[in-house]
């Protein structure tokens, strides 16, 4: 590094900043352009990583350019690339380069979006992007929301809002309803908010993994008869397990009649509303009281980009606003939006910039196509699975998810164990990554196909290799 490197001021010279910055960009460009031809990633062992990375805190300055060699070698090589076109595990994070650059800008300018006073321009951008999402999801005017760290925080914030709006924050005897397909972040959010397990009715989903309306009606009636207070239903707008969508129009009508808050978790599936097929599946999305979105999933943003939309945005202020004296100068004039009073975080980064820059760069139509591609890829996978009788398709392609089992001539428990072993062997091979889940009490394999950079050939070759791995492991098991 050059001579005017001022370590004691934590400062680099302009020239060194450029060298580091260009080095970072070069590394990212190499990552994006080499991703498809490399392995989907690896999980390092603890001992191996301790040996590579354990060291005392460095007292003396070092060369950041050397770190750009060390990082890909020792750190980034020991992770799963959630943006790899053959990463079909959990919910992928396809991301996009523009979002990554927006993150760098937000971080470089260290944008504070808690108050209008400190970040009026950024707050206005957030208002605009929230409004775009509101119209995309079909919520009425008057709806609003905010960016948060992810789906978990959006669900927590929504549940806190529901507690405020329907219970005036008094939780005793209050009951929330959801299905057994709901993401665990909802149970965690309820736990954080002080709801006891017996205040949560987890209804067994129907044969299509959707929340059963009849049972919901019965449970709500029984709770009311017993003097309890049904206050919130959490519906799924795309379950993590199978992409199932709960009956949103019926739920919205029921919740309105019963004065129950309806929250939909669309962290995974809601962006599919941008496509024809997704819109049909997600009918009623705009009728909910609150909606979780997770742009770091199917809107292709880098982590951590979550979003909560709320039918009546004024409730957010009611629920979360606190006006301490040390922020008196920021309380602001009417029309000035202090996002720090709309949720839990005061200091918050400029997450909206990522989606704003991505949409400005590629246009919404490209997003539509990218999402439609994810829906189609699951159908390609399903077709490939259907060609081979060793596969049982457990749930057909829905919102970019398909689940299936490798069937072998063995006891049920051995076939169950085989599914997990296929995951392990596939991960060791490194070509693609799939994970498993449990449906109807039995392990199944699951592909989540939301990366628009996945080719049809990637998809078919993955299914083909899974079959070869399953056949080999089944033969070993029987031999
Ligand atoms: C349906 C659903 N809800 C919530 C979440 C949690 O989101 P996050 O991991 O961004 O906190 C996920 C994550 O996969 C999800 O699929």
Coordinates of C-alpha atoms and ligand atoms in Angstrom, one line a residue, residues 91 150-152 155 183 185 238 240 265 267-268 294 296-297, ligand 1:
X91 CA -34.7 -21.4 -0.4
X150 CA -35.7 -10.7 6.3
X151 CA -38.8 -12.8 6.5
X152 CA -38.3 -13.7 10.1
X155 CA -43.2 -12.0 10.5
X183 CA -42.4 -21.4 8.6
X185 CA -40.1 -18.0 12.2
X238 CA -46.3 -20.2 -0.6
X240 CA -41.4 -23.4 2.2
X265 CA -46.3 -15.1 5.0
X267 CA -41.6 -14.5 2.2
X268 CA -41.0 -17.2 -0.3
X294 CA -38.6 -11.4 1.3
X296 CA -33.7 -11.6 -0.8
X297 CA -35.4 -14.7 -2.1
Ligands
LIG1 C1 -42.2 -19.0 4.0 C2 -41.0 -18.4 4.8 N1 -41.2 -17.5 5.8 C3 -40.2 -17.0 6.5 C4 -38.9 -17.3 6.2 C5 -37.8 -16.7 7.0 O1 -37.2 -15.7 6.2 P1 -35.7 -15.2 6.6 O2 -34.8 -16.4 6.5 O3 -35.4 -14.2 5.6 O4 -35.7 -14.7 8.0 C6 -38.6 -18.2 5.1 C7 -37.3 -18.6 4.8 O5 -37.0 -19.5 4.0 C8 -39.7 -18.8 4.4 O6 -39.5 -19.6 3.4

